[in-house]
Amino acid sequence: MTTMAPDTGSYEAVFDAAVAADERIEPRDWMPDAYRASLVRQIAQHAHSEIIGMQPEANWITRAPSLRRKAILMAKVQDEAGHGLYLYSAAETLGTSRDELLDKLHSGRQKYSSIFNYPTLTWADVGAIGWLVDGAAITNQVPLCRCSYGPYARAMVRVCKEESFHQRQGYELLLTLSRGTEAQHAMAQDAVDRWWWPSLMMFGPPDGESAHSAQSMAWKIKRHSNDELRQRFVDICVPQAESLGLTLPDPDLRWNEERGHHDFGPIDWAEFHEVLRGNGPCNDQRITRRRQAHEDGAWVREAAAAYAGKHRDTQGEAGA
Ligand SMILES: [Fe+2]
Ligand SMILES: [Fe+2]
């Protein structure tokens, strides 16, 4: 036990040096309050996105066209629940609780990714989500495997492996539809037409308008800017769309020899902000369903807590 007041200045110097040397910050290390708060915000938002993201796809489990597709989709949706668990656990290492975070989600004080406020109208949407939404998630998350906060970085390693399976199943589903009947091809194209722009919005606002970006990059929580990652994603998708035999709904999309990247058309940020404000097509539906699922699961949490309590008591007796 220290009798002197802690010298925050020297703690801060140790923290800064660790970040500069690309070392990992671990839960028991000293960290600035703002770093902790920023991580809680980001990891919570990420965790909420994983579990809310189960809804649009779960919508198709009962209507999957074959047993094989149903088994794949069920596995994928379960993976997303698992991602939520790793991430809530990572957030808990920062001194918050899962109850507190879920409460903030349910009361609208914490956000989840806007992409999940769009509806899944046809079976092809399951393919488009896997290919584009999980694809965008991977592009965002691979650099997070090198995030300065240890528990978050380690959670991302496993998440990314599973996301790449999600991306491939979506691609394979779309390829099957694209090579199928005329109606199936049209359904695949329609899904890509609807999911393309919202996927680009997943990288967040342009660099100049991104509220937390600069500080997150200085702390090495974030490794690349929103626009940089968005460009990377577009460059990856263009040849994949060609192989799929589908077109991306952007007349301005073309290769720019000089930049060595694809140019693309303007993003409708007004739409993004509307969805963010709660006015997307499914915002109310998603949060109502989430609250209901939480209430429906109350007995499971109570039973688990009672069981753990009983287990502790018997262990206590055995140890006495
Ligand atoms: Fe996920
Ligand atoms: Fe996923």
Tab-separated table of C-alpha atoms and ligand atoms in Angstrom:
chain	number	residue	atom	x	y	z
A	1	MET	CA	0.000	0.000	0.000
A	2	THR	CA	1.346	3.377	-0.951
A	3	THR	CA	1.273	6.165	1.622
A	4	MET	CA	2.059	8.905	-0.863
A	5	ALA	CA	-0.449	10.393	-3.272
A	6	PRO	CA	0.051	8.718	-6.648
A	7	ASP	CA	2.011	10.764	-9.105
A	8	THR	CA	-0.338	10.734	-12.081
A	9	GLY	CA	2.283	12.464	-14.206
A	10	SER	CA	4.663	9.542	-14.040
A	11	TYR	CA	1.861	6.997	-14.591
A	12	GLU	CA	0.895	8.922	-17.673
A	13	ALA	CA	4.473	8.864	-18.928
A	14	VAL	CA	4.555	5.058	-18.543
A	15	PHE	CA	1.240	4.768	-20.409
A	16	ASP	CA	2.402	7.073	-23.230
A	17	ALA	CA	5.665	5.150	-23.582
A	18	ALA	CA	3.818	1.814	-23.755
A	19	VAL	CA	1.490	3.109	-26.491
A	20	ALA	CA	4.417	4.607	-28.392
A	21	ALA	CA	6.304	1.291	-28.218
A	22	ASP	CA	3.234	-0.612	-29.517
A	23	GLU	CA	2.894	-2.480	-26.255
A	24	ARG	CA	-0.511	-3.598	-25.030
A	25	ILE	CA	-2.344	-1.825	-22.238
A	26	GLU	CA	-3.852	-4.426	-19.883
A	27	PRO	CA	-6.807	-4.100	-17.457
A	28	ARG	CA	-4.665	-3.553	-14.335
A	29	ASP	CA	-2.410	-0.962	-15.987
A	30	TRP	CA	-2.961	2.693	-15.250
A	31	MET	CA	-4.732	4.455	-18.118
A	32	PRO	CA	-6.138	7.953	-18.627
A	33	ASP	CA	-9.851	8.238	-17.752
A	34	ALA	CA	-10.621	9.473	-21.254
A	35	TYR	CA	-8.892	6.426	-22.802
A	36	ARG	CA	-10.993	4.136	-20.607
A	37	ALA	CA	-14.209	6.004	-21.436
A	38	SER	CA	-13.445	5.997	-25.143
A	39	LEU	CA	-12.813	2.230	-25.119
A	40	VAL	CA	-16.006	1.524	-23.166
A	41	ARG	CA	-17.981	3.579	-25.689
A	42	GLN	CA	-16.415	1.862	-28.699
A	43	ILE	CA	-16.479	-1.707	-27.354
A	44	ALA	CA	-20.052	-1.324	-26.082
A	45	GLN	CA	-21.217	0.018	-29.432
A	46	HIS	CA	-19.454	-2.878	-31.112
A	47	ALA	CA	-21.019	-5.454	-28.737
A	48	HIS	CA	-24.493	-3.957	-29.207
A	49	SER	CA	-24.044	-4.119	-33.006
A	50	GLU	CA	-23.223	-7.833	-32.802
A	51	ILE	CA	-26.379	-8.747	-30.920
A	52	ILE	CA	-28.757	-6.340	-32.699
A	53	GLY	CA	-27.235	-7.619	-35.959
A	54	MET	CA	-28.658	-11.056	-35.190
A	55	GLN	CA	-32.184	-9.795	-35.864
A	56	PRO	CA	-32.233	-8.970	-39.594
A	57	GLU	CA	-30.735	-12.353	-40.473
A	58	ALA	CA	-32.595	-14.420	-37.890
A	59	ASN	CA	-35.646	-13.146	-39.757
A	60	TRP	CA	-34.781	-15.674	-42.509
A	61	ILE	CA	-33.859	-18.765	-40.473
A	62	THR	CA	-37.338	-20.299	-40.677
A	63	ARG	CA	-37.556	-19.533	-44.397
A	64	ALA	CA	-34.091	-20.658	-45.531
A	65	PRO	CA	-34.476	-22.500	-48.856
A	66	SER	CA	-32.721	-25.722	-47.780
A	67	LEU	CA	-31.506	-27.560	-44.697
A	68	ARG	CA	-27.909	-26.730	-45.647
A	69	ARG	CA	-28.644	-23.008	-45.880
A	70	LYS	CA	-30.592	-23.109	-42.626
A	71	ALA	CA	-27.720	-24.804	-40.775
A	72	ILE	CA	-25.216	-22.265	-42.142
A	73	LEU	CA	-27.402	-19.303	-41.238
A	74	MET	CA	-28.093	-20.596	-37.729
A	75	ALA	CA	-24.352	-21.072	-37.142
A	76	LYS	CA	-23.675	-17.562	-38.395
A	77	VAL	CA	-26.315	-15.920	-36.203
A	78	GLN	CA	-25.010	-17.858	-33.182
A	79	ASP	CA	-21.491	-16.629	-33.980
A	80	GLU	CA	-22.773	-13.061	-33.720
A	81	ALA	CA	-24.144	-13.789	-30.239
A	82	GLY	CA	-20.691	-15.141	-29.345
A	83	HIS	CA	-19.042	-11.968	-30.657
A	84	GLY	CA	-21.352	-9.976	-28.413
A	85	LEU	CA	-20.232	-12.075	-25.443
A	86	TYR	CA	-16.488	-11.646	-26.095
A	87	LEU	CA	-17.006	-7.917	-26.461
A	88	TYR	CA	-19.162	-7.418	-23.371
A	89	SER	CA	-16.500	-9.365	-21.465
A	90	ALA	CA	-13.774	-7.117	-22.886
A	91	ALA	CA	-15.792	-4.051	-21.812
A	92	GLU	CA	-16.195	-5.506	-18.304
A	93	THR	CA	-12.402	-5.552	-17.867
A	94	LEU	CA	-12.644	-1.740	-17.964
A	95	GLY	CA	-14.802	-1.651	-14.843
A	96	THR	CA	-18.298	-1.590	-16.298
A	97	SER	CA	-20.930	-4.334	-16.148
A	98	ARG	CA	-22.947	-6.037	-18.842
A	99	ASP	CA	-26.180	-5.007	-17.093
A	100	GLU	CA	-25.134	-1.383	-17.211
A	101	LEU	CA	-24.246	-1.568	-20.906
A	102	LEU	CA	-27.466	-3.363	-21.860
A	103	ASP	CA	-29.431	-0.810	-19.888
A	104	LYS	CA	-27.784	1.970	-21.905
A	105	LEU	CA	-28.605	0.165	-25.164
A	106	HIS	CA	-32.234	-0.365	-24.171
A	107	SER	CA	-32.685	3.244	-23.093
A	108	GLY	CA	-31.038	4.599	-26.256
A	109	ARG	CA	-28.025	6.105	-24.450
A	110	GLN	CA	-25.589	3.909	-26.386
A	111	LYS	CA	-25.732	3.206	-30.085
A	112	TYR	CA	-25.277	0.259	-32.406
A	113	SER	CA	-24.308	0.267	-36.067
A	114	SER	CA	-26.960	1.965	-38.236
A	115	ILE	CA	-26.725	-0.757	-40.875
A	116	PHE	CA	-28.946	-3.038	-38.783
A	117	ASN	CA	-31.849	-0.631	-39.055
A	118	TYR	CA	-32.436	-1.685	-42.656
A	119	PRO	CA	-34.901	-4.506	-43.414
A	120	THR	CA	-34.104	-7.906	-44.944
A	121	LEU	CA	-36.750	-8.066	-47.654
A	122	THR	CA	-35.677	-11.175	-49.581
A	123	TRP	CA	-33.536	-14.279	-49.109
A	124	ALA	CA	-30.810	-12.625	-51.221
A	125	ASP	CA	-30.390	-10.059	-48.423
A	126	VAL	CA	-28.781	-12.794	-46.329
A	127	GLY	CA	-26.133	-13.093	-49.063
A	128	ALA	CA	-25.694	-9.348	-49.443
A	129	ILE	CA	-25.278	-8.928	-45.676
A	130	GLY	CA	-22.643	-11.662	-45.526
A	131	TRP	CA	-20.721	-10.349	-48.491
A	132	LEU	CA	-20.987	-6.597	-47.852
A	133	VAL	CA	-21.842	-6.040	-44.175
A	134	ASP	CA	-19.588	-8.754	-42.757
A	135	GLY	CA	-17.019	-7.781	-45.400
A	136	ALA	CA	-17.065	-4.158	-44.204
A	137	ALA	CA	-16.886	-5.382	-40.606
A	138	ILE	CA	-13.727	-7.383	-41.402
A	139	THR	CA	-12.120	-4.374	-43.079
A	140	ASN	CA	-12.804	-2.379	-39.910
A	141	GLN	CA	-11.845	-5.113	-37.471
A	142	VAL	CA	-8.629	-6.576	-38.863
A	143	PRO	CA	-6.667	-3.441	-37.811
A	144	LEU	CA	-8.359	-3.679	-34.379
A	145	CYS	CA	-6.411	-6.927	-33.779
A	146	ARG	CA	-3.482	-4.509	-33.199
A	147	CYS	CA	-5.473	-2.152	-30.968
A	148	SER	CA	-3.524	-0.859	-27.954
A	149	TYR	CA	-5.983	-2.348	-25.421
A	150	GLY	CA	-5.114	-6.044	-24.945
A	151	PRO	CA	-8.527	-7.638	-24.224
A	152	TYR	CA	-10.165	-5.855	-27.183
A	153	ALA	CA	-7.327	-6.759	-29.562
A	154	ARG	CA	-7.412	-10.430	-28.525
A	155	ALA	CA	-11.210	-10.644	-28.880
A	156	MET	CA	-10.844	-9.295	-32.415
A	157	VAL	CA	-8.502	-12.089	-33.510
A	158	ARG	CA	-11.172	-14.732	-33.024
A	159	VAL	CA	-13.984	-12.496	-34.244
A	160	CYS	CA	-12.153	-11.827	-37.519
A	161	LYS	CA	-11.676	-15.528	-38.218
A	162	GLU	CA	-15.403	-16.082	-37.839
A	163	GLU	CA	-16.261	-12.970	-39.847
A	164	SER	CA	-14.294	-14.267	-42.796
A	165	PHE	CA	-16.498	-17.393	-42.795
A	166	HIS	CA	-19.542	-15.095	-42.721
A	167	GLN	CA	-18.256	-13.093	-45.648
A	168	ARG	CA	-17.596	-16.206	-47.713
A	169	GLN	CA	-20.986	-17.766	-47.043
A	170	GLY	CA	-22.620	-14.525	-48.213
A	171	TYR	CA	-20.482	-14.444	-51.346
A	172	GLU	CA	-21.242	-18.083	-52.120
A	173	LEU	CA	-24.968	-17.540	-51.581
A	174	LEU	CA	-25.002	-14.562	-53.961
A	175	LEU	CA	-22.932	-16.437	-56.538
A	176	THR	CA	-25.450	-19.303	-56.520
A	177	LEU	CA	-28.347	-16.876	-57.014
A	178	SER	CA	-26.486	-14.842	-59.612
A	179	ARG	CA	-25.869	-17.988	-61.698
A	180	GLY	CA	-29.414	-19.277	-61.141
A	181	THR	CA	-32.634	-18.347	-62.905
A	182	GLU	CA	-33.303	-14.865	-64.223
A	183	ALA	CA	-35.523	-14.151	-61.205
A	184	GLN	CA	-32.812	-15.329	-58.778
A	185	HIS	CA	-30.207	-13.169	-60.492
A	186	ALA	CA	-32.556	-10.162	-60.298
A	187	MET	CA	-33.139	-10.837	-56.595
A	188	ALA	CA	-29.371	-10.912	-55.929
A	189	GLN	CA	-28.882	-7.654	-57.873
A	190	ASP	CA	-31.722	-5.952	-56.005
A	191	ALA	CA	-30.199	-6.929	-52.652
A	192	VAL	CA	-26.783	-5.557	-53.646
A	193	ASP	CA	-28.455	-2.363	-54.894
A	194	ARG	CA	-30.032	-1.831	-51.456
A	195	TRP	CA	-27.066	-2.826	-49.251
A	196	TRP	CA	-24.163	-1.210	-51.102
A	197	TRP	CA	-24.514	2.386	-49.889
A	198	PRO	CA	-25.424	1.565	-46.279
A	199	SER	CA	-22.308	-0.688	-46.215
A	200	LEU	CA	-20.112	2.256	-47.207
A	201	MET	CA	-21.696	4.256	-44.376
A	202	MET	CA	-20.534	1.596	-41.904
A	203	PHE	CA	-17.070	3.177	-41.919
A	204	GLY	CA	-18.520	6.258	-40.291
A	205	PRO	CA	-18.534	9.913	-41.318
A	206	PRO	CA	-15.780	11.396	-43.502
A	207	ASP	CA	-12.487	11.981	-41.675
A	208	GLY	CA	-13.050	15.730	-41.310
A	209	GLU	CA	-16.354	15.179	-39.469
A	210	SER	CA	-15.497	12.170	-37.331
A	211	ALA	CA	-15.759	13.219	-33.680
A	212	HIS	CA	-13.522	10.633	-32.006
A	213	SER	CA	-11.128	9.647	-34.797
A	214	ALA	CA	-8.046	11.788	-34.149
A	215	GLN	CA	-7.765	10.935	-30.444
A	216	SER	CA	-8.480	7.229	-31.070
A	217	MET	CA	-5.683	7.147	-33.618
A	218	ALA	CA	-3.264	8.864	-31.249
A	219	TRP	CA	-4.060	6.200	-28.633
A	220	LYS	CA	-3.669	3.457	-31.269
A	221	ILE	CA	-7.191	2.196	-30.622
A	222	LYS	CA	-7.849	3.005	-34.257
A	223	ARG	CA	-5.108	2.405	-36.828
A	224	HIS	CA	-6.604	3.819	-40.038
A	225	SER	CA	-9.013	6.640	-40.798
A	226	ASN	CA	-12.654	6.070	-41.823
A	227	ASP	CA	-12.030	7.224	-45.396
A	228	GLU	CA	-8.928	5.073	-45.732
A	229	LEU	CA	-10.835	1.933	-44.666
A	230	ARG	CA	-13.812	2.823	-46.866
A	231	GLN	CA	-11.499	3.136	-49.873
A	232	ARG	CA	-9.892	-0.203	-49.062
A	233	PHE	CA	-13.340	-1.831	-48.928
A	234	VAL	CA	-14.433	-0.366	-52.285
A	235	ASP	CA	-11.207	-1.568	-53.919
A	236	ILE	CA	-11.780	-5.096	-52.557
A	237	CYS	CA	-15.450	-5.229	-53.621
A	238	VAL	CA	-15.146	-4.085	-57.240
A	239	PRO	CA	-13.399	-7.236	-58.590
A	240	GLN	CA	-15.561	-9.446	-56.355
A	241	ALA	CA	-18.743	-7.897	-57.817
A	242	GLU	CA	-17.373	-8.647	-61.283
A	243	SER	CA	-16.768	-12.299	-60.388
A	244	LEU	CA	-20.283	-12.450	-58.981
A	245	GLY	CA	-21.717	-11.107	-62.235
A	246	LEU	CA	-23.408	-8.304	-60.313
A	247	THR	CA	-23.057	-4.533	-60.611
A	248	LEU	CA	-22.470	-2.050	-57.832
A	249	PRO	CA	-25.120	0.716	-57.954
A	250	ASP	CA	-22.762	3.653	-58.518
A	251	PRO	CA	-22.427	5.296	-61.962
A	252	ASP	CA	-19.326	7.191	-60.764
A	253	LEU	CA	-17.409	4.062	-59.798
A	254	ARG	CA	-14.250	3.768	-61.876
A	255	TRP	CA	-10.554	2.961	-61.570
A	256	ASN	CA	-8.331	5.990	-61.054
A	257	GLU	CA	-4.927	5.162	-62.495
A	258	GLU	CA	-3.236	8.109	-60.848
A	259	ARG	CA	-4.463	7.358	-57.322
A	260	GLY	CA	-4.245	3.606	-57.731
A	261	HIS	CA	-7.750	3.336	-56.264
A	262	HIS	CA	-11.356	3.327	-57.419
A	263	ASP	CA	-13.180	6.642	-57.399
A	264	PHE	CA	-16.756	6.419	-56.181
A	265	GLY	CA	-19.824	8.652	-56.048
A	266	PRO	CA	-21.008	10.821	-53.138
A	267	ILE	CA	-22.525	9.122	-50.091
A	268	ASP	CA	-25.922	10.316	-48.879
A	269	TRP	CA	-24.888	11.464	-45.408
A	270	ALA	CA	-28.328	12.968	-44.803
A	271	GLU	CA	-29.723	9.427	-44.881
A	272	PHE	CA	-26.982	8.234	-42.511
A	273	HIS	CA	-27.789	10.952	-39.963
A	274	GLU	CA	-31.533	10.284	-40.225
A	275	VAL	CA	-31.017	6.590	-39.436
A	276	LEU	CA	-28.627	7.534	-36.629
A	277	ARG	CA	-31.285	9.834	-35.169
A	278	GLY	CA	-33.625	6.855	-34.947
A	279	ASN	CA	-35.603	7.419	-38.138
A	280	GLY	CA	-34.394	4.444	-40.175
A	281	PRO	CA	-36.849	1.863	-41.491
A	282	CYS	CA	-36.439	-0.581	-38.559
A	283	ASN	CA	-35.006	1.362	-35.565
A	284	ASP	CA	-38.143	0.953	-33.420
A	285	GLN	CA	-38.612	-2.674	-34.367
A	286	ARG	CA	-34.994	-3.574	-33.495
A	287	ILE	CA	-34.933	-1.964	-30.078
A	288	THR	CA	-38.426	-3.177	-29.123
A	289	ARG	CA	-37.449	-6.734	-30.038
A	290	ARG	CA	-34.173	-6.411	-28.080
A	291	ARG	CA	-35.967	-5.206	-24.930
A	292	GLN	CA	-38.486	-8.030	-25.274
A	293	ALA	CA	-35.708	-10.622	-25.678
A	294	HIS	CA	-34.034	-9.245	-22.544
A	295	GLU	CA	-37.265	-9.552	-20.549
A	296	ASP	CA	-37.936	-13.029	-21.925
A	297	GLY	CA	-34.452	-14.075	-20.814
A	298	ALA	CA	-34.816	-12.829	-17.226
A	299	TRP	CA	-35.586	-16.311	-15.873
A	300	VAL	CA	-32.403	-17.703	-17.463
A	301	ARG	CA	-30.271	-15.041	-15.783
A	302	GLU	CA	-32.010	-15.642	-12.450
A	303	ALA	CA	-31.587	-19.416	-12.707
A	304	ALA	CA	-27.897	-19.064	-13.660
A	305	ALA	CA	-27.262	-16.703	-10.727
A	306	ALA	CA	-29.080	-19.054	-8.307
A	307	TYR	CA	-27.079	-22.017	-9.588
A	308	ALA	CA	-23.781	-20.137	-9.283
A	309	GLY	CA	-24.746	-19.086	-5.736
A	310	LYS	CA	-25.553	-22.656	-4.741
A	311	HIS	CA	-22.300	-23.874	-6.259
A	312	ARG	CA	-20.352	-21.250	-4.302
A	313	ASP	CA	-22.061	-22.305	-1.048
A	314	THR	CA	-21.253	-26.018	-1.496
A	315	GLN	CA	-17.678	-25.176	-2.431
A	316	GLY	CA	-17.480	-22.980	0.671
A	317	GLU	CA	-18.679	-25.858	2.847
A	318	ALA	CA	-16.249	-28.288	1.237
A	319	GLY	CA	-13.401	-25.841	1.822
A	320	ALA	CA	-14.362	-25.184	5.495
B	1	FE	FE	-19.795	-10.474	-35.753
B	2	FE	FE	-20.495	-11.593	-38.856
